Amino acid sequence: MSRAFDRFVRLHRQESPLLLPNAWDCASATALAAAGFPAIGTTSLGVAAAAGLPDGAAATAGTTLELARRLGDGPFLLTVDAESGFSDDPAQVALLARRLHEAGAVGINLEDGRPDGTLAPAALHAAKIAAVKHAVPGLFVNARTDTHWLGQQRERTAARLARYTRAGADGVFVPGLSDPAGIAALTASLTVPLNVLHTPGGPSLTDLARLGVSRVSLGSLLYRRALAAAVTTATGLRDGHHPAAAPAAALTYAQVQALATRRAGTPG
């Protein structure tokens, strides 16, 4: 294993959870690193939307790889949100993972949610994880299950994560899980670090540390807030108002998806 991999693993073993901000381009990643964040993730929504493409539809494999090549030699540890691996062929997912690692990524996030709101078979997702770890042992695989995010098979969350762990996942991710009792029950059953998504109004980093959480991702939050702030500033100046000092509320995930996929002459 590389020293970068070892450093990334250690960040998941601190007293406080690793707070992972998610960037969408070189400037946002560099700014976050300059602010003192040792590890930066990418946001699949931000990367897709910036390219005018939908998130979660396996449309941004090339864009994601190109961004990784631009960020891979940065002064931070890079982990890449690769949706579901952009393929249902484990060999193709492993090939992408190898290319991301060669670009400088130390981690990859692979999700089992599908664009139609269903979950991929656990066996298929486990096969992708196993293929990636076989091809690139030094890449930290964060196996994401969307049972809570999509509201599907929540009672199967622990079983899915156990299967992904047996396949070789280095960590697991359950976006949408914010209930303290549910988090505590899950961490008690895990043998690898648990990653949750930051939830406004949810448990604090201190609370999550007590619950056994190792990593907290910001997901698309920064990108959505950046969009909202840009629009608020521009419209405020246009309308003769001084731009508000307070940050604008973040756009929703659905609003960004609609913006990214809107075409001239198409309502929405």
XYZ file of N, CA and C in Angstrom:
804
model
N 0.836 -1.194 0.000
C 0.000 0.000 0.000
C 0.880 1.258 0.000
N 0.365 2.337 -0.562
C 1.132 3.577 -0.634
C 1.010 4.358 0.666
N 1.920 5.299 0.838
C 1.845 6.164 2.009
C 0.591 7.015 1.986
N 0.147 7.411 0.779
C -1.078 8.197 0.669
C -2.275 7.386 1.169
N -2.330 6.118 0.792
C -3.420 5.257 1.257
C -3.389 5.153 2.777
N -2.214 4.932 3.325
C -2.082 4.809 4.785
C -2.517 6.096 5.481
N -2.134 7.239 4.933
C -2.539 8.523 5.524
C -4.054 8.675 5.473
N -4.654 8.258 4.360
C -6.106 8.378 4.221
C -6.811 7.472 5.229
N -6.305 6.278 5.400
C -6.882 5.354 6.390
C -6.795 5.961 7.785
N -5.653 6.563 8.122
C -5.482 7.145 9.452
C -6.477 8.273 9.703
N -6.841 9.005 8.662
C -7.820 10.085 8.826
C -9.185 9.552 9.250
N -9.427 8.268 9.023
C -10.685 7.646 9.436
C -10.594 7.056 10.841
N -9.446 7.225 11.495
C -9.236 6.635 12.819
C -8.917 7.677 13.870
N -9.370 8.902 13.641
C -9.140 9.974 14.588
C -10.282 10.032 15.611
N -10.084 10.833 16.652
C -11.149 11.010 17.645
C -12.355 11.693 17.018
N -12.101 12.659 16.142
C -13.186 13.372 15.465
C -13.334 12.834 14.058
N -14.555 12.745 13.540
C -14.747 12.238 12.175
C -14.006 13.096 11.141
N -13.561 12.469 10.076
C -12.988 13.186 8.943
C -14.116 13.958 8.257
N -14.017 15.279 8.248
C -15.000 16.097 7.543
C -14.502 16.255 6.111
N -15.236 15.666 5.180
C -14.797 15.624 3.789
C -15.630 16.594 2.947
N -15.038 17.735 2.545
C -15.741 18.638 1.635
C -15.627 18.117 0.210
N -16.630 18.406 -0.601
C -16.663 17.868 -1.963
C -16.571 18.995 -2.982
N -15.565 18.898 -3.854
C -15.290 19.918 -4.859
C -15.849 19.498 -6.215
N -15.946 20.470 -7.123
C -16.468 20.184 -8.461
C -15.534 20.648 -9.567
N -14.453 21.346 -9.203
C -13.473 21.776 -10.202
C -12.155 22.067 -9.498
N -11.169 22.494 -10.268
C -9.838 22.739 -9.694
C -9.856 23.854 -8.663
N -10.568 24.937 -8.962
C -10.566 26.086 -8.057
C -11.197 25.727 -6.714
N -12.331 25.035 -6.745
C -12.991 24.701 -5.483
C -12.138 23.733 -4.666
N -11.500 22.769 -5.315
C -10.641 21.827 -4.600
C -9.434 22.532 -3.997
N -8.806 23.409 -4.779
C -7.627 24.124 -4.298
C -7.975 25.050 -3.139
N -9.132 25.726 -3.231
C -9.554 26.631 -2.163
C -9.817 25.862 -0.867
N -10.425 24.709 -0.980
C -10.707 23.905 0.212
C -9.417 23.383 0.832
N -8.483 22.963 -0.005
C -7.201 22.492 0.507
C -6.457 23.627 1.203
N -6.524 24.834 0.616
C -5.856 25.993 1.214
C -6.478 26.356 2.563
N -7.739 25.979 2.755
C -8.418 26.247 4.019
C -8.075 25.211 5.082
N -7.232 24.242 4.719
C -6.730 23.304 5.710
C -7.326 21.912 5.685
N -8.128 21.591 4.672
C -8.701 20.248 4.596
C -7.680 19.298 3.970
N -7.311 18.240 4.672
C -6.274 17.335 4.156
C -6.766 16.402 3.057
N -8.069 16.183 3.006
C -8.655 15.300 1.990
C -9.847 15.994 1.361
N -9.973 15.836 0.063
C -11.058 16.446 -0.696
C -11.743 15.366 -1.518
N -13.054 15.375 -1.521
C -13.797 14.479 -2.391
C -14.334 15.263 -3.575
N -14.834 14.563 -4.561
C -15.562 15.237 -5.632
C -17.050 14.981 -5.415
N -17.885 15.844 -5.971
C -19.320 15.667 -5.909
C -19.826 15.314 -7.294
N -20.467 14.172 -7.427
C -20.926 13.757 -8.757
C -21.970 14.721 -9.301
N -22.822 15.268 -8.414
C -23.821 16.227 -8.895
C -23.142 17.478 -9.432
N -22.182 18.027 -8.678
C -21.501 19.235 -9.115
C -20.718 19.031 -10.397
N -20.015 17.917 -10.511
C -19.236 17.632 -11.717
C -20.166 17.479 -12.920
N -21.266 16.762 -12.731
C -22.207 16.549 -13.829
C -22.907 17.848 -14.219
N -23.409 18.575 -13.234
C -24.152 19.794 -13.515
C -23.283 20.840 -14.198
N -22.016 20.951 -13.767
C -21.111 21.915 -14.386
C -20.870 21.599 -15.855
N -21.042 20.332 -16.219
C -20.869 19.915 -17.621
C -22.196 19.853 -18.367
N -23.296 20.238 -17.694
C -24.606 20.207 -18.331
C -25.149 18.804 -18.509
N -24.775 17.914 -17.598
C -25.186 16.512 -17.689
C -25.917 16.097 -16.419
N -26.768 15.069 -16.493
C -27.482 14.613 -15.293
C -26.580 13.799 -14.383
N -26.842 13.884 -13.099
C -26.120 13.078 -12.128
C -26.745 11.692 -12.047
N -25.937 10.699 -11.708
C -26.443 9.362 -11.471
C -26.863 8.597 -12.697
N -26.559 9.105 -13.883
C -27.009 8.471 -15.123
C -25.847 7.888 -15.926
N -24.697 7.713 -15.287
C -23.509 7.157 -15.951
C -23.109 7.959 -17.174
N -23.287 9.292 -17.085
C -23.005 10.154 -18.238
C -21.679 10.890 -18.126
N -20.990 10.748 -16.983
C -19.828 11.618 -16.752
C -18.538 10.853 -16.454
N -18.405 9.666 -16.978
C -17.180 8.902 -16.715
C -15.951 9.661 -17.209
N -16.002 10.150 -18.446
C -14.869 10.880 -18.999
C -14.597 12.168 -18.259
N -15.655 12.910 -17.923
C -15.508 14.164 -17.191
C -14.906 13.924 -15.815
N -15.352 12.883 -15.154
C -14.851 12.552 -13.823
C -13.377 12.175 -13.871
N -12.997 11.380 -14.852
C -11.598 10.969 -14.982
C -10.713 12.167 -15.312
N -11.185 13.040 -16.180
C -10.402 14.221 -16.542
C -10.193 15.124 -15.329
N -11.231 15.297 -14.513
C -11.080 16.110 -13.315
C -10.082 15.466 -12.355
N -10.147 14.156 -12.206
C -9.201 13.463 -11.334
C -7.766 13.684 -11.803
N -7.567 13.698 -13.110
C -6.212 13.932 -13.638
C -5.742 15.347 -13.328
N -6.663 16.286 -13.262
C -6.293 17.661 -12.941
C -6.031 17.846 -11.444
N -6.721 17.053 -10.634
C -6.620 17.222 -9.184
C -5.645 16.261 -8.533
N -5.285 15.195 -9.233
C -4.535 14.113 -8.621
C -3.178 14.466 -8.064
N -2.554 15.516 -8.574
C -1.237 15.895 -8.048
C -1.335 17.088 -7.103
N -2.539 17.363 -6.604
C -2.730 18.480 -5.684
C -2.188 18.174 -4.294
N -2.082 19.194 -3.436
C -1.533 19.021 -2.090
C -2.587 18.504 -1.115
N -3.334 17.501 -1.512
C -4.390 16.931 -0.666
C -4.653 15.509 -1.145
N -5.299 14.746 -0.300
C -5.698 13.389 -0.660
C -7.036 13.475 -1.389
N -7.114 12.822 -2.533
C -8.300 12.925 -3.390
C -9.085 11.619 -3.399
N -10.377 11.725 -3.145
C -11.266 10.591 -3.318
C -12.369 10.990 -4.280
N -12.723 10.101 -5.183
C -13.588 10.437 -6.316
C -14.951 9.768 -6.192
N -15.996 10.576 -6.348
C -17.357 10.055 -6.417
C -17.569 9.549 -7.837
N -17.683 8.239 -7.974
C -17.800 7.634 -9.304
C -19.184 7.036 -9.541
N -20.216 7.606 -8.887
C -21.581 7.087 -9.025
C -21.567 5.574 -8.787
N -22.098 4.792 -9.698
C -22.111 3.335 -9.542
C -20.949 2.680 -10.284
N -19.967 3.499 -10.653
C -18.841 3.004 -11.443
C -19.047 3.208 -12.928
N -20.182 3.848 -13.288
C -20.520 4.160 -14.685
C -20.700 2.915 -15.544
N -20.894 1.773 -14.895
C -21.074 0.530 -15.643
C -21.580 -0.550 -14.702
N -22.279 -1.532 -15.239
C -22.660 -2.707 -14.468
C -21.735 -3.879 -14.745
N -20.663 -3.624 -15.465
C -19.652 -4.632 -15.734
C -18.508 -4.435 -14.733
N -18.345 -5.349 -13.776
C -17.288 -5.178 -12.770
C -15.911 -4.947 -13.371
N -15.633 -5.572 -14.506
C -14.319 -5.391 -15.132
C -14.133 -3.957 -15.601
N -15.188 -3.357 -16.147
C -15.114 -1.970 -16.589
C -14.977 -1.014 -15.404
N -15.661 -1.319 -14.315
C -15.538 -0.497 -13.115
C -14.116 -0.579 -12.565
N -13.545 -1.768 -12.586
C -12.175 -1.939 -12.113
C -11.183 -1.178 -12.987
N -11.431 -1.167 -14.299
C -10.562 -0.425 -15.212
C -10.623 1.067 -14.917
N -11.824 1.582 -14.687
C -11.966 2.997 -14.328
C -11.228 3.279 -13.025
N -11.384 2.391 -12.043
C -10.731 2.585 -10.752
C -9.214 2.640 -10.917
N -8.668 1.766 -11.769
C -7.228 1.784 -12.014
C -6.798 3.119 -12.613
N -7.575 3.625 -13.558
C -7.234 4.906 -14.189
C -7.328 6.053 -13.190
N -8.317 6.019 -12.301
C -8.439 7.055 -11.281
C -7.240 7.006 -10.336
N -6.833 5.801 -9.980
C -5.673 5.651 -9.102
C -4.407 6.156 -9.787
N -4.252 5.830 -11.052
C -3.094 6.314 -11.804
C -3.111 7.835 -11.921
N -4.303 8.434 -11.898
C -4.420 9.893 -11.959
C -4.062 10.548 -10.633
N -4.000 9.751 -9.564
C -3.632 10.298 -8.266
C -4.675 10.149 -7.184
N -5.812 9.545 -7.499
C -6.853 9.355 -6.492
C -6.435 8.296 -5.490
N -6.777 8.528 -4.222
C -6.488 7.550 -3.177
C -7.752 6.800 -2.783
N -8.912 7.317 -3.225
C -10.170 6.681 -2.863
C -11.205 6.791 -3.960
N -12.218 5.931 -3.859
C -13.335 5.950 -4.806
C -14.613 5.672 -4.030
N -15.682 6.336 -4.420
C -16.989 6.118 -3.821
C -17.866 5.428 -4.860
N -18.426 4.276 -4.495
C -19.276 3.516 -5.407
C -20.637 3.295 -4.755
N -21.697 3.680 -5.447
C -23.044 3.596 -4.885
C -23.870 2.496 -5.546
N -24.832 1.971 -4.781
C -25.687 0.921 -5.318
C -27.059 1.432 -5.748
N -27.283 2.751 -5.675
C -28.541 3.318 -6.150
C -28.550 3.457 -7.662
N -29.738 3.368 -8.238
C -29.888 3.492 -9.680
C -30.759 4.696 -10.014
N -30.618 5.240 -11.248
C -31.370 6.443 -11.623
C -32.885 6.287 -11.514
N -33.389 5.068 -11.638
C -34.833 4.870 -11.567
C -35.350 4.751 -10.135
N -34.477 4.980 -9.149
C -34.897 4.942 -7.758
C -34.858 3.571 -7.124
N -34.293 2.602 -7.815
C -34.165 1.259 -7.261
C -32.727 1.018 -6.820
N -32.514 -0.112 -6.173
C -31.182 -0.502 -5.740
C -30.654 -1.611 -6.633
N -29.383 -1.527 -6.954
C -28.747 -2.614 -7.698
C -28.706 -3.858 -6.818
N -28.737 -5.031 -7.409
C -28.587 -6.245 -6.595
C -27.305 -6.165 -5.766
N -27.402 -6.564 -4.513
C -26.236 -6.497 -3.636
C -25.080 -7.335 -4.182
N -25.407 -8.450 -4.817
C -24.358 -9.309 -5.375
C -23.575 -8.597 -6.472
N -24.279 -7.815 -7.290
C -23.606 -7.079 -8.362
C -22.702 -6.007 -7.786
N -23.196 -5.264 -6.793
C -22.374 -4.206 -6.213
C -21.155 -4.806 -5.512
N -21.350 -5.926 -4.842
C -20.224 -6.601 -4.183
C -19.195 -7.058 -5.209
N -19.670 -7.490 -6.372
C -18.746 -7.927 -7.428
C -17.915 -6.755 -7.939
N -18.514 -5.577 -8.040
C -17.770 -4.394 -8.455
C -16.676 -4.060 -7.435
N -17.044 -4.113 -6.162
C -16.082 -3.802 -5.101
C -14.911 -4.782 -5.133
N -15.243 -6.055 -5.249
C -14.197 -7.077 -5.283
C -13.275 -6.895 -6.481
N -13.855 -6.547 -7.629
C -13.049 -6.351 -8.836
C -12.105 -5.162 -8.676
N -12.602 -4.089 -8.059
C -11.770 -2.904 -7.855
C -10.627 -3.217 -6.897
N -10.922 -3.883 -5.787
C -9.874 -4.176 -4.811
C -8.851 -5.157 -5.362
N -9.284 -6.051 -6.233
C -8.337 -6.979 -6.856
C -7.418 -6.239 -7.824
N -8.010 -5.292 -8.573
C -7.228 -4.565 -9.573
C -6.351 -3.485 -8.950
N -6.871 -2.828 -7.909
C -6.159 -1.698 -7.296
C -6.245 -1.819 -5.767
N -5.440 -2.669 -5.164
C -5.514 -2.855 -3.702
C -5.294 -1.566 -2.920
N -4.537 -0.616 -3.498
C -4.217 0.619 -2.794
C -5.216 1.733 -2.972
N -6.417 1.411 -3.446
C -7.469 2.415 -3.590
C -8.510 2.173 -2.500
N -8.806 3.186 -1.718
C -9.769 3.077 -0.620
C -11.179 3.067 -1.216
N -11.859 1.934 -1.089
C -13.214 1.810 -1.635
C -14.230 2.131 -0.550
N -14.993 3.190 -0.777
C -16.075 3.584 0.109
C -17.366 3.081 -0.538
N -17.935 2.027 0.019
C -19.105 1.385 -0.580
C -20.376 2.037 -0.043
N -21.093 2.662 -0.926
C -22.299 3.399 -0.537
C -23.544 2.571 -0.819
N -24.444 2.544 0.172
C -25.759 1.968 -0.072
C -26.802 3.066 0.043
N -27.745 3.065 -0.868
C -28.766 4.110 -0.924
C -30.104 3.660 -0.332
N -30.047 2.722 0.592
C -31.270 2.253 1.225
C -32.026 3.392 1.911
N -31.296 4.268 2.579
C -31.935 5.401 3.250
C -32.162 6.561 2.284
N -31.220 6.797 1.405
C -31.324 7.899 0.447
C -32.551 7.739 -0.444
N -32.825 6.506 -0.867
C -33.946 6.231 -1.751
C -35.170 5.703 -1.011
N -35.005 5.421 0.280
C -36.126 4.870 1.039
C -36.498 3.470 0.598
N -35.484 2.678 0.227
C -35.710 1.311 -0.253
C -34.942 0.319 0.632
N -35.648 -0.706 1.096
C -35.008 -1.802 1.841
C -34.158 -1.316 3.020
N -34.663 -0.341 3.755
C -33.879 0.167 4.881
C -33.514 -0.927 5.872
N -34.405 -1.896 6.035
C -34.137 -2.985 6.965
C -32.988 -3.880 6.491
N -32.582 -3.730 5.240
C -31.493 -4.531 4.672
C -30.163 -3.778 4.678
N -30.134 -2.596 5.269
C -28.913 -1.781 5.245
C -27.718 -2.526 5.808
N -27.854 -3.055 7.020
C -26.724 -3.731 7.665
C -26.279 -4.950 6.863
N -27.233 -5.679 6.314
C -26.887 -6.875 5.540
C -26.137 -6.502 4.270
N -26.580 -5.442 3.591
C -25.882 -4.991 2.388
C -24.458 -4.554 2.732
N -24.312 -3.782 3.778
C -22.992 -3.295 4.140
C -22.066 -4.437 4.547
N -22.607 -5.446 5.214
C -21.785 -6.600 5.586
C -21.287 -7.315 4.335
N -22.162 -7.410 3.341
C -21.753 -8.074 2.096
C -20.679 -7.261 1.382
N -20.833 -5.946 1.374
C -19.839 -5.094 0.715
C -18.500 -5.144 1.451
N -18.569 -5.242 2.776
C -17.335 -5.346 3.557
C -16.611 -6.657 3.256
N -17.362 -7.735 3.177
C -16.746 -9.033 2.849
C -16.118 -9.011 1.454
N -16.667 -8.182 0.566
C -16.130 -8.080 -0.794
C -14.848 -7.262 -0.835
N -14.532 -6.569 0.268
C -13.280 -5.827 0.321
C -13.404 -4.338 0.554
N -14.609 -3.818 0.779
C -14.774 -2.383 1.008
C -13.958 -1.943 2.222
N -13.304 -0.792 2.084
C -12.500 -0.242 3.175
C -13.334 0.615 4.121
N -14.468 1.093 3.629
C -15.381 1.897 4.412
C -16.754 1.809 3.780
N -17.786 2.215 4.514
C -19.153 2.169 3.987
C -19.835 3.513 4.221
N -20.793 3.818 3.363
C -21.416 5.139 3.327
C -22.928 4.957 3.243
N -23.652 5.626 4.165
C -25.113 5.542 4.170
C -25.692 6.958 4.172
N -25.761 7.610 3.003
C -26.378 8.943 2.966
C -27.858 8.841 3.322
N -28.347 9.857 4.014
C -29.747 9.853 4.426
C -29.960 9.298 5.811
N -28.966 8.646 6.372
C -29.052 8.130 7.733
C -28.624 9.236 8.692
N -29.550 9.711 9.525
C -29.224 10.788 10.456
C -29.781 10.543 11.852
N -30.558 9.494 12.006
C -31.143 9.172 13.305
C -30.059 8.633 14.237
N -29.814 9.283 15.379
C -28.731 8.848 16.270
C -28.829 7.377 16.677
N -30.027 6.915 16.992
C -30.169 5.518 17.398
C -29.823 4.581 16.245
N -30.255 4.944 15.035
C -29.949 4.125 13.863
C -28.467 4.109 13.566
N -27.806 5.259 13.720
C -26.359 5.331 13.486
C -25.614 4.476 14.495
N -25.992 4.585 15.777
C -25.325 3.822 16.831
C -25.483 2.328 16.607
N -26.677 1.918 16.215
C -26.908 0.492 15.978
C -26.064 -0.013 14.815
N -25.932 0.821 13.799
C -25.171 0.404 12.628
C -23.676 0.335 12.922
N -23.138 1.353 13.584
C -21.703 1.342 13.887
C -21.341 0.157 14.778
N -22.258 -0.259 15.625
C -21.989 -1.402 16.507
C -21.843 -2.706 15.728
N -22.422 -2.731 14.521
C -22.383 -3.968 13.721
C -21.267 -3.969 12.684
N -20.572 -2.830 12.517
C -19.596 -2.695 11.439
C -18.175 -3.010 11.892
N -17.376 -3.449 10.934
C -15.943 -3.670 11.180
C -15.083 -2.702 10.382
N -15.727 -1.807 9.614
C -15.024 -0.798 8.825
C -15.621 0.574 9.154
N -14.931 1.667 8.799
C -15.434 3.005 9.109
C -16.779 3.311 8.448
N -17.626 4.024 9.202
C -18.923 4.463 8.678
C -18.843 5.924 8.257
N -19.319 6.197 7.059
C -19.413 7.539 6.482
C -20.898 7.910 6.416
N -21.238 9.107 6.905
C -22.600 9.610 6.741
C -22.534 10.950 6.021
N -23.673 11.380 5.522
C -23.778 12.665 4.851
C -24.209 13.715 5.862
N -23.566 14.872 5.832
C -23.973 15.960 6.721
C -25.437 16.292 6.497
N -26.163 16.420 7.596
C -27.582 16.757 7.533
C -27.814 18.051 8.291
N -28.217 19.132 7.601
C -28.510 20.378 8.315
C -29.534 20.122 9.419
N -29.208 20.532 10.630
C -30.102 20.294 11.750
C -29.929 18.924 12.379
N -29.054 18.097 11.784
C -28.819 16.761 12.316
C -27.724 16.769 13.372
N -27.235 15.584 13.739
C -26.187 15.497 14.773
C -24.938 16.283 14.394
N -24.319 16.901 15.394
C -23.073 17.638 15.174
C -21.918 16.659 14.995
N -20.768 17.193 14.581
C -19.583 16.343 14.454
C -19.232 15.689 15.792
N -19.398 16.440 16.883
C -19.122 15.881 18.208
C -20.062 14.731 18.513
N -21.345 14.932 18.208
C -22.328 13.870 18.440
C -22.035 12.655 17.569
N -21.685 12.900 16.307
C -21.399 11.792 15.395
C -20.161 11.013 15.853
N -19.189 11.716 16.412
C -18.009 11.032 16.946
C -18.416 10.088 18.068
N -19.284 10.553 18.944
C -19.751 9.708 20.048
C -20.511 8.492 19.530
N -21.157 8.643 18.386
C -21.937 7.550 17.810
C -21.074 6.575 17.009
N -19.795 6.902 16.866
C -18.884 5.995 16.179
C -18.684 6.276 14.704
N -19.165 7.416 14.211
C -18.999 7.772 12.804
C -17.555 8.190 12.551
N -16.993 7.742 11.433
C -15.592 8.022 11.111
C -15.413 9.095 10.051
N -16.440 9.322 9.240
C -16.305 10.268 8.119
C -17.648 10.922 7.848
N -17.601 12.228 7.605
C -18.812 12.991 7.305
C -18.588 13.744 6.001
N -19.372 13.419 4.995
C -19.240 14.061 3.683
C -20.230 15.212 3.558
N -19.833 16.228 2.812
C -20.727 17.350 2.537
C -21.486 17.164 1.233
N -21.088 16.181 0.424
C -21.819 15.892 -0.807
C -21.895 17.103 -1.724
N -23.085 17.355 -2.238
C -23.271 18.455 -3.187
C -23.605 19.776 -2.504
N -23.590 19.817 -1.161
C -24.014 21.016 -0.428
C -23.248 22.266 -0.849
N -21.920 22.178 -0.926
C -21.124 23.370 -1.256
C -21.444 23.874 -2.656
N -21.597 22.957 -3.598
C -21.922 23.358 -4.979
C -23.288 24.029 -5.036
N -24.259 23.463 -4.342
C -25.609 24.024 -4.375
C -25.656 25.394 -3.709
N -24.898 25.550 -2.635
C -24.849 26.868 -1.985
C -24.114 27.886 -2.849
N -23.073 27.435 -3.546
C -22.345 28.348 -4.434
C -23.256 28.864 -5.546
N -24.056 27.984 -6.116
C -25.000 28.412 -7.149
C -25.991 29.428 -6.601
N -26.532 29.127 -5.432
C -27.519 30.021 -4.838
C -26.907 31.386 -4.525
N -25.670 31.388 -4.015
C -25.005 32.652 -3.689
C -24.729 33.468 -4.942
N -24.339 32.793 -6.023
C -24.068 33.506 -7.273
C -25.324 34.176 -7.810
N -26.433 33.450 -7.795
C -27.692 34.019 -8.300
C -28.161 35.151 -7.401
N -28.052 34.977 -6.097
C -28.481 36.016 -5.161
C -27.665 37.294 -5.346
N -26.353 37.143 -5.516
C -25.488 38.310 -5.711
C -25.827 39.033 -7.008
N -25.976 38.290 -8.087
C -26.256 38.908 -9.385
C -27.619 39.596 -9.415
N -28.636 38.929 -8.903
C -29.969 39.538 -8.929
C -30.045 40.726 -7.972
N -29.302 40.652 -6.852
C -29.299 41.777 -5.926
C -28.703 43.023 -6.553
N -27.587 42.864 -7.270
C -26.967 43.999 -7.948
C -27.860 44.524 -9.067
N -28.476 43.609 -9.812
C -29.378 44.017 -10.896
C -30.541 44.836 -10.361
N -31.046 44.451 -9.196
C -32.231 45.100 -8.639
C -31.900 46.281 -7.733
N -30.615 46.647 -7.713
C -30.216 47.826 -6.961
C -30.033 47.620 -5.486
N -29.885 46.375 -5.083
C -29.696 46.078 -3.665
C -28.244 45.697 -3.414
N -27.783 46.031 -2.220
C -26.453 45.579 -1.838
C -26.529 44.081 -1.599
N -25.587 43.315 -2.144
C -25.640 41.862 -1.931
C -25.722 41.508 -0.460
N -26.581 40.578 -0.146
C -26.768 40.166 1.244
C -25.474 39.610 1.812
N -25.212 39.955 3.065
C -24.013 39.445 3.728
C -24.183 37.977 4.084
N -25.427 37.590 4.408
C -25.671 36.198 4.790
C -25.679 35.315 3.548
N -25.164 34.105 3.642
C -25.155 33.210 2.485
C -26.563 32.818 2.075
N -26.757 32.637 0.790
C -28.056 32.212 0.298
C -28.300 30.755 0.673
N -29.561 30.418 0.807
C -29.899 29.022 1.072
C -29.512 28.184 -0.144
N -29.043 26.991 0.107
C -28.610 26.131 -0.990
C -29.779 25.732 -1.874
N -29.518 25.628 -3.169
C -30.509 25.038 -4.055
C -30.687 23.570 -3.667
N -31.823 23.010 -4.003
C -32.035 21.603 -3.712
C -31.355 20.750 -4.777
N -31.184 19.482 -4.467
C -30.606 18.538 -5.430
C -31.441 18.535 -6.712
N -32.757 18.480 -6.565
C -33.637 18.421 -7.733
C -33.526 19.679 -8.580
N -33.373 20.830 -7.955
C -33.233 22.077 -8.714
C -31.958 22.078 -9.544
N -30.864 21.578 -8.968
C -29.609 21.530 -9.716
C -29.710 20.524 -10.860
N -30.324 19.385 -10.613
C -30.517 18.404 -11.677
C -31.308 19.020 -12.828
N -32.349 19.776 -12.496
C -33.165 20.403 -13.534
C -32.362 21.432 -14.322
N -31.531 22.209 -13.628
C -30.689 23.190 -14.310
C -29.697 22.495 -15.239
N -29.114 21.399 -14.785
C -28.077 20.717 -15.537
C -28.620 20.064 -16.800
N -29.865 19.650 -16.760
C -30.426 18.903 -17.884
C -31.360 19.736 -18.740
N -31.545 21.004 -18.384
C -32.452 21.858 -19.148
C -31.853 22.153 -20.510
N -32.669 22.139 -21.521
C -32.250 22.464 -22.880
C -33.046 23.664 -23.386
N -32.461 24.415 -24.282
C -33.143 25.581 -24.832
C -34.508 25.177 -25.387
N -35.537 25.922 -24.980
C -36.861 25.654 -25.485
C -37.586 24.557 -24.739
N -36.905 23.955 -23.729
C -37.546 22.906 -22.964
C -37.980 23.460 -21.616
N -39.271 23.386 -21.295
C -39.702 23.923 -20.010
C -39.105 23.132 -18.854
N -39.005 23.772 -17.690
C -38.545 23.055 -16.498
C -37.407 23.734 -15.813
